[in-house]
């Protein structure tokens, strides 16, 4: 009993020590920042602020006007956050240099764009002249989970190189909207067709697997049939992705043997999908994999890229080779005609009939 009480006290003491340390660091930073300003500059700033504040008070008829203006600003801010999906959760700045007309401040921003968290670190260089004030962003560092949001990696690198934040936020908002739309779409189909739709990487993954509830063909096959290899058919004479790409400009994506810049699968990845067939009844099922990637190019253009892969038992492939070879082409046609949700739902219904 006494040990537990002592432990509570020790935890409280440690918490207080950490808080004291944090406050001491903030005080030191503020003291350091204040040394960049002379007494004359501080007095002039105080006098200017007092004059402006008194002038604003004279222009106000009553405190209710101030309240109305505040409510209007809050409404505008709320609309802007809902419109862009971007809101900041924290911001800190620190003056690292101030000499004459030159000022350098280090900024750190944290926030979310829809469901995507991000952090920004950069230095803001301000140079004052008699006629104007110029500001330049340097040492920009964009922090995102590269593993989960690999589609924006090239764009992030380009943003860090050029130090332009406005295109970054614009493209991040577009990417996050597609990211959230994909998550909601996967959730909808998983809830509606739980026996057919599989999410190996969860709702935040970039693909779903459609698997018919029963093995393809007649039941009670031999062990040899159960362990038969699975094949990914590719139309003869066509490149692996020629009929599989889908973009917002309604044009097929032209892909090479190298990793696909638009976010599609490489030939090696397609081969691995063909070789992952399991043994037993699971290996005899008809399956479709729908890959839905979201690519942002170096210029910030956001493009959804959808691929369709088939995985079927060899005996089924021999009986329906033409139909299966044409499946990716038909899927792209459905995407162009009906949109993503309807195209996926039609595939789910087809898979559900394959018993």
Coordinates of C-alpha atoms in Angstrom, one line a residue, residues 58-294:
X58 CA -13.0 55.0 -31.3
X59 CA -14.3 53.5 -34.5
X60 CA -16.4 50.9 -32.6
X61 CA -19.9 51.8 -31.5
X62 CA -20.3 49.1 -28.9
X63 CA -18.8 45.8 -27.7
X64 CA -21.6 44.0 -29.6
X65 CA -19.9 45.1 -32.8
X66 CA -16.7 43.5 -31.7
X67 CA -18.6 40.3 -30.9
X68 CA -20.3 40.3 -34.3
X69 CA -17.0 40.7 -36.1
X70 CA -15.5 37.9 -34.1
X71 CA -18.4 35.6 -34.9
X72 CA -18.1 36.5 -38.6
X73 CA -14.4 35.7 -38.6
X74 CA -15.0 32.4 -36.8
X75 CA -17.7 31.5 -39.4
X76 CA -15.3 32.4 -42.3
X77 CA -12.6 30.3 -40.7
X78 CA -14.9 27.3 -40.2
X79 CA -16.0 27.5 -43.8
X80 CA -12.4 27.7 -45.0
X81 CA -11.5 24.6 -43.0
X82 CA -14.5 22.6 -44.2
X83 CA -13.9 23.7 -47.8
X84 CA -10.2 22.7 -47.9
X85 CA -10.2 20.1 -45.2
X86 CA -7.1 21.6 -43.7
X87 CA -6.8 22.7 -40.1
X88 CA -3.7 23.4 -38.0
X89 CA -3.3 21.8 -34.5
X90 CA -0.2 23.6 -33.4
X91 CA 2.2 26.3 -34.5
X92 CA 5.5 27.6 -33.0
X93 CA 8.1 30.1 -34.2
X94 CA 11.5 31.2 -33.1
X95 CA 13.6 34.1 -34.2
X96 CA 17.0 32.8 -35.1
X97 CA 18.6 35.9 -36.6
X98 CA 17.8 39.6 -36.7
X99 CA 20.3 42.1 -38.2
X100 CA 19.1 45.4 -39.5
X101 CA 16.6 44.8 -42.3
X102 CA 17.1 41.0 -42.3
X103 CA 15.1 38.6 -40.1
X104 CA 15.0 34.8 -40.0
X105 CA 12.3 33.0 -38.1
X106 CA 12.0 29.2 -37.8
X107 CA 8.4 27.9 -38.0
X108 CA 6.9 24.5 -37.1
X109 CA 3.4 23.7 -38.1
X110 CA 1.3 20.5 -37.4
X111 CA -2.1 19.8 -38.7
X112 CA -4.5 17.5 -40.6
X113 CA -5.9 17.5 -44.0
X114 CA -9.1 15.4 -43.7
X115 CA -7.7 12.3 -42.1
X116 CA -4.1 12.7 -43.1
X117 CA -1.7 14.2 -40.5
X118 CA 1.3 16.3 -41.6
X119 CA 4.1 18.5 -40.2
X120 CA 5.9 21.4 -41.8
X121 CA 9.3 22.8 -40.7
X122 CA 10.8 25.8 -42.5
X123 CA 12.6 29.1 -42.1
X124 CA 11.1 32.4 -43.2
X125 CA 13.6 35.0 -44.4
X126 CA 12.2 38.5 -44.4
X127 CA 14.1 41.4 -46.0
X128 CA 12.8 44.9 -45.4
X129 CA 13.5 47.8 -47.7
X130 CA 12.2 51.4 -47.9
X131 CA 9.6 50.4 -50.5
X132 CA 8.5 46.9 -49.6
X133 CA 9.0 43.7 -47.6
X134 CA 10.0 40.4 -49.3
X135 CA 9.7 37.0 -47.7
X136 CA 11.3 33.7 -48.8
X137 CA 10.8 30.2 -47.5
X138 CA 14.0 28.2 -47.0
X139 CA 14.9 24.8 -45.5
X140 CA 11.4 23.4 -46.0
X141 CA 10.8 20.0 -44.6
X142 CA 7.5 18.2 -45.1
X143 CA 6.9 15.3 -42.7
X144 CA 4.4 12.6 -43.7
X145 CA 4.2 8.9 -43.2
X146 CA 5.9 7.9 -46.5
X147 CA 5.0 4.2 -46.1
X148 CA 1.3 4.9 -45.9
X149 CA 1.2 7.8 -48.4
X150 CA 3.8 6.8 -50.9
X151 CA 1.8 8.3 -53.7
X152 CA 2.8 11.8 -52.7
X153 CA 6.5 11.2 -52.2
X154 CA 7.7 12.7 -55.5
X155 CA 5.5 15.7 -55.0
X156 CA 6.7 16.2 -51.4
X157 CA 10.3 16.2 -52.7
X158 CA 9.5 18.7 -55.3
X159 CA 7.7 21.0 -52.7
X160 CA 10.7 20.8 -50.4
X161 CA 13.0 21.7 -53.3
X162 CA 11.0 24.8 -54.5
X163 CA 9.7 25.9 -51.1
X164 CA 6.2 26.7 -52.4
X165 CA 3.5 26.0 -49.8
X166 CA 0.4 27.1 -51.7
X167 CA 0.5 24.3 -54.4
X168 CA 1.4 21.9 -51.6
X169 CA -1.8 22.6 -49.6
X170 CA -3.9 22.6 -52.8
X171 CA -2.6 19.2 -53.9
X172 CA -2.6 17.8 -50.4
X173 CA -6.3 18.7 -50.1
X174 CA -7.1 16.9 -53.4
X175 CA -5.1 13.8 -52.5
X176 CA -6.7 13.6 -49.1
X177 CA -10.2 13.8 -50.6
X178 CA -9.4 10.8 -52.9
X179 CA -7.8 9.0 -49.9
X180 CA -10.9 9.4 -47.8
X181 CA -13.2 8.6 -50.7
X182 CA -11.3 5.3 -51.3
X183 CA -11.5 4.4 -47.6
X184 CA -15.2 5.0 -47.5
X185 CA -15.8 3.0 -50.7
X186 CA -13.9 0.0 -49.3
X187 CA -15.8 0.3 -46.0
X188 CA -19.1 0.4 -47.9
X189 CA -18.4 -2.7 -50.0
X190 CA -16.9 -4.6 -47.1
X191 CA -20.0 -3.9 -45.0
X192 CA -22.4 -4.8 -47.8
X193 CA -20.6 -7.9 -49.1
X194 CA -18.6 -9.3 -46.2
X195 CA -18.3 -12.8 -47.6
X196 CA -16.9 -11.6 -50.9
X197 CA -14.8 -8.5 -50.2
X198 CA -11.5 -9.0 -48.4
X199 CA -9.2 -6.2 -47.2
X200 CA -5.8 -7.8 -46.6
X201 CA -4.3 -4.4 -45.6
X202 CA -7.4 -3.0 -43.9
X203 CA -9.4 0.1 -44.9
X204 CA -6.2 2.2 -45.3
X205 CA -4.8 -0.2 -47.9
X206 CA -4.7 0.5 -51.6
X207 CA -6.4 -2.7 -52.9
X208 CA -9.3 -5.1 -52.2
X209 CA -9.7 -8.8 -53.1
X210 CA -13.0 -10.2 -54.4
X211 CA -13.3 -13.9 -53.6
X212 CA -16.3 -16.0 -54.4
X213 CA -17.6 -17.8 -51.3
X214 CA -17.5 -21.3 -52.9
X215 CA -14.7 -22.9 -54.9
X216 CA -14.9 -22.5 -58.7
X217 CA -16.1 -25.5 -60.7
X218 CA -17.6 -28.7 -59.3
X219 CA -17.0 -29.5 -55.6
X220 CA -15.2 -32.5 -54.4
X221 CA -12.3 -32.3 -56.9
X222 CA -9.1 -34.2 -56.5
X223 CA -6.0 -33.0 -54.6
X224 CA -4.3 -32.4 -57.9
X225 CA -7.1 -30.1 -59.0
X226 CA -7.1 -28.4 -55.6
X227 CA -3.3 -27.7 -55.9
X228 CA -3.4 -26.6 -59.6
X229 CA -1.4 -23.4 -60.3
X230 CA -3.1 -20.1 -60.8
X231 CA -2.5 -17.8 -63.7
X232 CA -2.6 -14.1 -64.4
X233 CA -3.7 -13.9 -68.1
X234 CA -2.4 -11.1 -70.2
X235 CA -3.6 -10.5 -73.7
X236 CA -1.1 -11.6 -76.3
X237 CA 0.9 -8.8 -77.8
X238 CA -0.1 -6.2 -75.3
X239 CA 2.0 -4.6 -72.6
X240 CA 1.0 -5.6 -69.0
X241 CA -0.7 -2.3 -68.2
X242 CA -2.0 -1.2 -71.6
X243 CA -5.6 -2.1 -70.9
X244 CA -5.5 -1.7 -67.1
X245 CA -4.8 2.0 -66.4
X246 CA -7.5 4.5 -65.5
X247 CA -7.0 8.2 -65.1
X248 CA -9.0 11.3 -64.6
X249 CA -8.4 12.3 -68.2
X250 CA -10.1 9.0 -69.5
X251 CA -6.9 7.7 -71.2
X252 CA -5.1 4.4 -70.6
X253 CA -1.8 4.7 -68.9
X254 CA 1.3 3.7 -70.9
X255 CA 3.6 1.8 -68.6
X256 CA 7.1 0.3 -68.9
X257 CA 9.0 -2.5 -67.3
X258 CA 10.3 -0.1 -64.6
X259 CA 8.2 0.7 -61.5
X260 CA 5.1 2.5 -62.8
X261 CA 5.3 6.2 -62.1
X262 CA 1.6 6.6 -62.1
X263 CA 1.2 4.3 -59.1
X264 CA 0.3 1.0 -60.8
X265 CA 1.8 -2.4 -60.2
X266 CA 5.1 -3.5 -61.8
X267 CA 5.3 -6.7 -63.8
X268 CA 7.2 -8.3 -60.9
X269 CA 4.4 -7.4 -58.5
X270 CA 1.9 -8.9 -61.0
X271 CA 3.9 -12.1 -61.1
X272 CA 4.0 -12.3 -57.3
X273 CA 0.2 -12.1 -57.3
X274 CA 0.1 -15.1 -59.7
X275 CA 2.4 -17.1 -57.5
X276 CA 0.7 -16.5 -54.2
X277 CA -2.0 -19.1 -54.8
X278 CA -2.7 -21.2 -51.8
X279 CA -3.3 -24.9 -51.7
X280 CA -6.6 -26.7 -51.0
X281 CA -10.0 -25.2 -51.6
X282 CA -8.8 -21.6 -51.3
X283 CA -6.4 -22.2 -54.2
X284 CA -9.4 -23.2 -56.4
X285 CA -11.4 -20.1 -56.0
X286 CA -12.0 -17.4 -58.6
X287 CA -10.5 -14.1 -57.3
X288 CA -10.1 -10.5 -58.5
X289 CA -7.8 -7.9 -57.1
X290 CA -8.7 -4.3 -57.6
X291 CA -5.7 -2.0 -57.0
X292 CA -6.7 1.6 -56.4
X293 CA -3.7 3.9 -56.1
X294 CA -3.7 7.7 -55.8

